[in-house]
CSV table of C-alpha atoms and ligand atoms in Angstrom, one decimal:
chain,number,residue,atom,x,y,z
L,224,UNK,CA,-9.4,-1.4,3.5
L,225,UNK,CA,-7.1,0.7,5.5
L,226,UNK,CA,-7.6,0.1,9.6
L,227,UNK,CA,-7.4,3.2,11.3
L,228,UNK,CA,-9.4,2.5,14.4
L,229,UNK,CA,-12.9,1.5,14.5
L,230,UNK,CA,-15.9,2.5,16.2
L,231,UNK,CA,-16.8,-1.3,17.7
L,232,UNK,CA,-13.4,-1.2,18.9
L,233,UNK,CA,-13.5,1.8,20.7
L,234,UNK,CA,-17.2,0.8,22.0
L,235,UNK,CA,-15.6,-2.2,23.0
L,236,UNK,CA,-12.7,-1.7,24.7
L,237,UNK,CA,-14.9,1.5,26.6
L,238,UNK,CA,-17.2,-0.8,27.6
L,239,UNK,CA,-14.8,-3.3,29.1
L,240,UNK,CA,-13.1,-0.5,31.3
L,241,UNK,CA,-16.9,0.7,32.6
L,242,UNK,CA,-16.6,4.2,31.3
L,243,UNK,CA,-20.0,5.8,29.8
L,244,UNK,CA,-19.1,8.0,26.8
L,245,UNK,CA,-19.4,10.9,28.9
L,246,UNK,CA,-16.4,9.6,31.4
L,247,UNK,CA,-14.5,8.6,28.6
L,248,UNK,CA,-14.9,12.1,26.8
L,249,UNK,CA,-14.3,13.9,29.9
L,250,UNK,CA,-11.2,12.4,30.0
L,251,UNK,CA,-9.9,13.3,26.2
L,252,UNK,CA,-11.8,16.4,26.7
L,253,UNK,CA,-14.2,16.0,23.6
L,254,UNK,CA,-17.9,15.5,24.0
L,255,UNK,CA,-19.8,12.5,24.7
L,256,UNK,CA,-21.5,13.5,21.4
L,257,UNK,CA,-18.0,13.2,19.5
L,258,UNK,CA,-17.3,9.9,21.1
L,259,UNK,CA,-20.6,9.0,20.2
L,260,UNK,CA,-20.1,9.7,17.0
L,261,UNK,CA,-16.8,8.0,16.4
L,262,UNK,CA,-18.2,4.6,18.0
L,263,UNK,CA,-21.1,4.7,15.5
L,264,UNK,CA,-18.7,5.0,12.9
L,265,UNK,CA,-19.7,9.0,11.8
L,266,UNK,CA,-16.3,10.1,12.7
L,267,UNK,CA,-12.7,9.2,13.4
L,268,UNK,CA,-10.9,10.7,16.2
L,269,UNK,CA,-8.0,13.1,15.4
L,270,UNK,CA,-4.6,11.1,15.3
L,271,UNK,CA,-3.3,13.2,18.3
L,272,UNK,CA,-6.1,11.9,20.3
L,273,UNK,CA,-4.6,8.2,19.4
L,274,UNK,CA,-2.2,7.9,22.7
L,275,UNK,CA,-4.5,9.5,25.4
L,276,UNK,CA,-7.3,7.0,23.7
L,277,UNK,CA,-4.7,4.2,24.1
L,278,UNK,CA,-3.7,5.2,27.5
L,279,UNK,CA,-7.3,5.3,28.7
L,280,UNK,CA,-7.9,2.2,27.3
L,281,UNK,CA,-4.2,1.1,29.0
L,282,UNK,CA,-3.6,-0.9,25.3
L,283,UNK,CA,-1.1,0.3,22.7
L,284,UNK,CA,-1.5,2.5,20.2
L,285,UNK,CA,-1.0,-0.4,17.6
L,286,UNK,CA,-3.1,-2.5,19.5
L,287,UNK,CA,-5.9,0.2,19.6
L,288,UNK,CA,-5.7,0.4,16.1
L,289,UNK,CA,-5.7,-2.9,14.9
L,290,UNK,CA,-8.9,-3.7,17.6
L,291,UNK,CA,-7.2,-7.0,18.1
L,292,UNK,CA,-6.4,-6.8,22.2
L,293,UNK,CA,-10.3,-7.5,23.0
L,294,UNK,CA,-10.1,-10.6,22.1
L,295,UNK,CA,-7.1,-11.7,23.7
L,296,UNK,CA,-8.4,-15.0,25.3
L,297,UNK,CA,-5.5,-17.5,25.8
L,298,UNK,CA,-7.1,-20.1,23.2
L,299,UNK,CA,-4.2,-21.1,21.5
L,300,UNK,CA,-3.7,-24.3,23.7
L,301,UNK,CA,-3.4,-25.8,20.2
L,302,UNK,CA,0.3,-25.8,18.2
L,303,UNK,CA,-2.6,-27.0,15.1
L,304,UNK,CA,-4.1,-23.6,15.1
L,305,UNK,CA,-0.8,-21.8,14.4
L,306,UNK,CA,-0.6,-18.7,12.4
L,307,UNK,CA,2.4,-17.5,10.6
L,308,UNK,CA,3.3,-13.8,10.0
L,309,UNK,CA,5.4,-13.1,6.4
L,310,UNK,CA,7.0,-9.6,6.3
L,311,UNK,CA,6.5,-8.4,2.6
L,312,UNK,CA,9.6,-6.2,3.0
L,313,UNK,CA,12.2,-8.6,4.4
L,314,UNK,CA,10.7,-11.9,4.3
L,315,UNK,CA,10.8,-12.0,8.2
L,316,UNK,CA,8.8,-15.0,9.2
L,317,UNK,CA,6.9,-14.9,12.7
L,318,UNK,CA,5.3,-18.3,14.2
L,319,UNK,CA,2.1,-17.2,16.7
L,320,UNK,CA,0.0,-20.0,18.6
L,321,UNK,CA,-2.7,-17.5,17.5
L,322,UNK,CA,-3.3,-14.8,16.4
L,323,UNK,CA,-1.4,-11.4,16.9
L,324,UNK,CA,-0.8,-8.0,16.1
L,325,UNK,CA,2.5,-7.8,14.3
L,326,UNK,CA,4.4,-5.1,12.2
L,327,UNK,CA,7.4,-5.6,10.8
L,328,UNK,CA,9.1,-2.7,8.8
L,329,UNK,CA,5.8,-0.6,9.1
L,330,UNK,CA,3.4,-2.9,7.3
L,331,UNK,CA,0.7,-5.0,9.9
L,332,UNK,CA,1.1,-8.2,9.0
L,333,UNK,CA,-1.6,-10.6,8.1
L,334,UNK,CA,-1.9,-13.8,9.1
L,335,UNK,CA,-0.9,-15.9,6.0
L,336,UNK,CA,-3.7,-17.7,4.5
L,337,UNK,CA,-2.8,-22.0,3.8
L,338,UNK,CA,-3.1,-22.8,0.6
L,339,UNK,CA,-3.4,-27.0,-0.4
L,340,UNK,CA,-0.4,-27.6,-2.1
L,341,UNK,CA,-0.9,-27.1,-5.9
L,342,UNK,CA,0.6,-28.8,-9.2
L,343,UNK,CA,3.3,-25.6,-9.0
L,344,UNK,CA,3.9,-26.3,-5.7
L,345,UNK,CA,4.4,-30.8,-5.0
L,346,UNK,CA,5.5,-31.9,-2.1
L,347,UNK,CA,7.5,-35.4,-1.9
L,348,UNK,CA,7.6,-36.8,2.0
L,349,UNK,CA,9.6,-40.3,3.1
L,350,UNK,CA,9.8,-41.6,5.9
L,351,UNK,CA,13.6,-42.9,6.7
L,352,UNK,CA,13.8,-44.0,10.2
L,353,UNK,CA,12.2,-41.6,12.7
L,354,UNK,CA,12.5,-39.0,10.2
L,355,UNK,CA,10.6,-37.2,7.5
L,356,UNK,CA,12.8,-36.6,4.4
L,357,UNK,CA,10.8,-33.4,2.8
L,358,UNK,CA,11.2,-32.2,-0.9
L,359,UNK,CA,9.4,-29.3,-2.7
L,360,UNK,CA,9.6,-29.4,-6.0
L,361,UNK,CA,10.2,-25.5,-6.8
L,362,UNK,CA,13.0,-23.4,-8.3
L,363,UNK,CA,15.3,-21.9,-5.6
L,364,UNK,CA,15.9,-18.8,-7.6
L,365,UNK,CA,16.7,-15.3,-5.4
L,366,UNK,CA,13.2,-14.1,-7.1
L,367,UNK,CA,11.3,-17.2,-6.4
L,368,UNK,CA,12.5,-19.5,-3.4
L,369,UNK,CA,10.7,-21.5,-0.7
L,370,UNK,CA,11.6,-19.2,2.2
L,371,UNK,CA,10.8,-21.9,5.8
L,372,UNK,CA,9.3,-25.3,5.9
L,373,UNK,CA,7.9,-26.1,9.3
L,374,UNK,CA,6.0,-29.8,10.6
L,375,UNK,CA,3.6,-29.0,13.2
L,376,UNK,CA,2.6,-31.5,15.6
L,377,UNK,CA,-0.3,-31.2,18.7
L,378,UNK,CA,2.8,-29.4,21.1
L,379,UNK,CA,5.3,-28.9,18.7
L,380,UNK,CA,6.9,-27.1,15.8
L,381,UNK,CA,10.1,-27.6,13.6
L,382,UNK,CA,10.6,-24.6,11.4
L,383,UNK,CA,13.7,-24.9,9.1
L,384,UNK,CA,14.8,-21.5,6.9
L,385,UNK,CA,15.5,-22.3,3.6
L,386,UNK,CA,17.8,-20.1,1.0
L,387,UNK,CA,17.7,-18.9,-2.7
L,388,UNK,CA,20.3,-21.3,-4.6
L,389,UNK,CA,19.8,-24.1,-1.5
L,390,UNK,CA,17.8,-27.6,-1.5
L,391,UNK,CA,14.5,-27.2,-1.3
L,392,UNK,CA,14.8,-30.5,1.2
L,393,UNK,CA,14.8,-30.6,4.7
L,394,UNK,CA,14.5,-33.3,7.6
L,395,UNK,CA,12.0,-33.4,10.2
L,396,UNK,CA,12.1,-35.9,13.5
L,397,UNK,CA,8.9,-37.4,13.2
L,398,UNK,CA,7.6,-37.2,16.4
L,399,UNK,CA,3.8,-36.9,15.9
L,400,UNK,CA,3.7,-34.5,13.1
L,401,UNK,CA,0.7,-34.2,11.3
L,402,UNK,CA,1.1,-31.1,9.2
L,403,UNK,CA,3.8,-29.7,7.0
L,404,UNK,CA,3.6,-25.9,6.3
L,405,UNK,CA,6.1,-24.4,3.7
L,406,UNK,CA,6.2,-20.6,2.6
L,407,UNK,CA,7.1,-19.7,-0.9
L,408,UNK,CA,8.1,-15.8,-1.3
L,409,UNK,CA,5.9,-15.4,-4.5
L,410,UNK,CA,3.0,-17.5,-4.3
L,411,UNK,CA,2.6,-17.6,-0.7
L,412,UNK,CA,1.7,-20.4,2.6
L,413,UNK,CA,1.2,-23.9,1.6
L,414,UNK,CA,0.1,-26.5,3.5
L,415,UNK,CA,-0.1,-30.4,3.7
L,416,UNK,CA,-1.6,-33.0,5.6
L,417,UNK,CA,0.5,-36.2,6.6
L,418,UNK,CA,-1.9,-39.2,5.6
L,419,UNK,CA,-1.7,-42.1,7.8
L,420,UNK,CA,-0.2,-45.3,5.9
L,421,UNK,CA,1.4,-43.4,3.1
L,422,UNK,CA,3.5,-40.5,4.5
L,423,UNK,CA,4.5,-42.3,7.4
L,424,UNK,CA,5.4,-45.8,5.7
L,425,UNK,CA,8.7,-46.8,6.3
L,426,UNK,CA,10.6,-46.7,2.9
L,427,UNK,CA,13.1,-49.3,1.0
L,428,UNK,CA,10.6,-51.7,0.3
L,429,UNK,CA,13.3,-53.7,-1.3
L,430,UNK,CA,11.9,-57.3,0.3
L,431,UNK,CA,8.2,-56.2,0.0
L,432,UNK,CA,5.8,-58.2,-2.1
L,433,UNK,CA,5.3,-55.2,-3.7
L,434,UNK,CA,8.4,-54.0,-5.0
L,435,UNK,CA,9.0,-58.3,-6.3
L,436,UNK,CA,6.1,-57.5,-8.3
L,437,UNK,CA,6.9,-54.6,-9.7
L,438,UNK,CA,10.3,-56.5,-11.0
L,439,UNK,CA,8.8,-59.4,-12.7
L,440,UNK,CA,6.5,-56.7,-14.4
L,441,UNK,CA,9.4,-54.7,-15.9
L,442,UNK,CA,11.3,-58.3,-16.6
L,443,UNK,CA,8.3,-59.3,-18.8
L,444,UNK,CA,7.8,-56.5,-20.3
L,445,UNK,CA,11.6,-55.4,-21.2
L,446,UNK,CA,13.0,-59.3,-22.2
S,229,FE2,FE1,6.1,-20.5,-6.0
């Protein structure tokens, strides 16, 4: 659906400055019936009414029409809840602590939508020292590329930009990360929980029980 501006939001943002529909039409010089209309959803206003609406409302024009400013309560305390703007056009990526009206090259952006990371998509962590080595397995073609990987942890976010004919690999200092986001430019957000006890296990078990077993295994089997 195309937004335009919508009736709750102009009901809403009316409301919150304490104008009845009669100051607010006085002001634009339509009727209260007009503005009545428009907030039941009978009508749009005309574009050129757009900036003396906004002004009125003392929000932006973009912010007006995306209805998004009413809800600007600072709850993002939380680096978890994170939201990350893709441009379509030019593969701009924007980070938000929450959520935001954003344009880039014309187009509102969206939000991008975390997907669990599928059999197209793998993701291969290891832990070496206090880092997280990170591989995506994924072509790095110029038509189909991871484009960012970030780790997000409670107060903090690493976000490294990856290119077409690069690695899809990167390096993240560990520090209480607990979710790996990665964007690819066809197929979209990805996410990926860091498990406890796997991710974060220190690799080169070369003197573990384990990896002794594992030997004898392949030296009965291959004698
Ligand atoms: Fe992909």
């Amino acid at each position: 659906m195309n937004q335009y501006v919508t009736g709750a939001a102009i009901r809403e943002l009316r409301e919150k400055n304490k104008m009845t529909q009669l100051q607010f039409a006085e002001k634009l010089g339509v009727s209260d019936k007009t503005v009545s209309k428009w907030e039941t959803g009978k009508g749009y206003p005309d574009i050129t009414l757009l900036e003396p609406i906004a002004e009125a409302f003392r929000v932006s024009v973009t912010e007006l029409i995306s209805g998004n400013t009413i809800h600007n309560e600072n709850v993002s305390a939380n680096m978890m809840r994170s939201k990350f703007y893709v441009c379509p056009v030019c593969g701009n990526a924007i980070h938000s602590m929450g959520e935001a009206v954003i344009h880039c090259h014309g187009v509102a952006l969206l939000p991008a939508e975390a997907e669990p990371t599928d059999e197209h998509h793998m993701i291969f962590i290891e832990r070496v020292e206090d880092e997280y080595h990170v591989r995506i397995d994924h072509e790095m073609t110029k038509e189909h590329y991871i484009s960012f990987v970030a780790a997000m942890s409670f107060d903090e976010m690493q976000m490294i930009k990856l290119y077409p004919e690069g690695n899809a690999e990167v390096r993240f200092k560990i520090r209480g990360v607990k979710k790996i986001f990665f964007f690819c430019n066809r197929d979209g957000l990805f996410s990926y929980d860091i498990v406890k006890g796997i991710d974060d296990r220190e690799s080169g078990y070369d003197d573990a029980e384990e990896r002794k077993e594992l030997e004898k295994t392949a030296a009965k089997l291959f004698r």
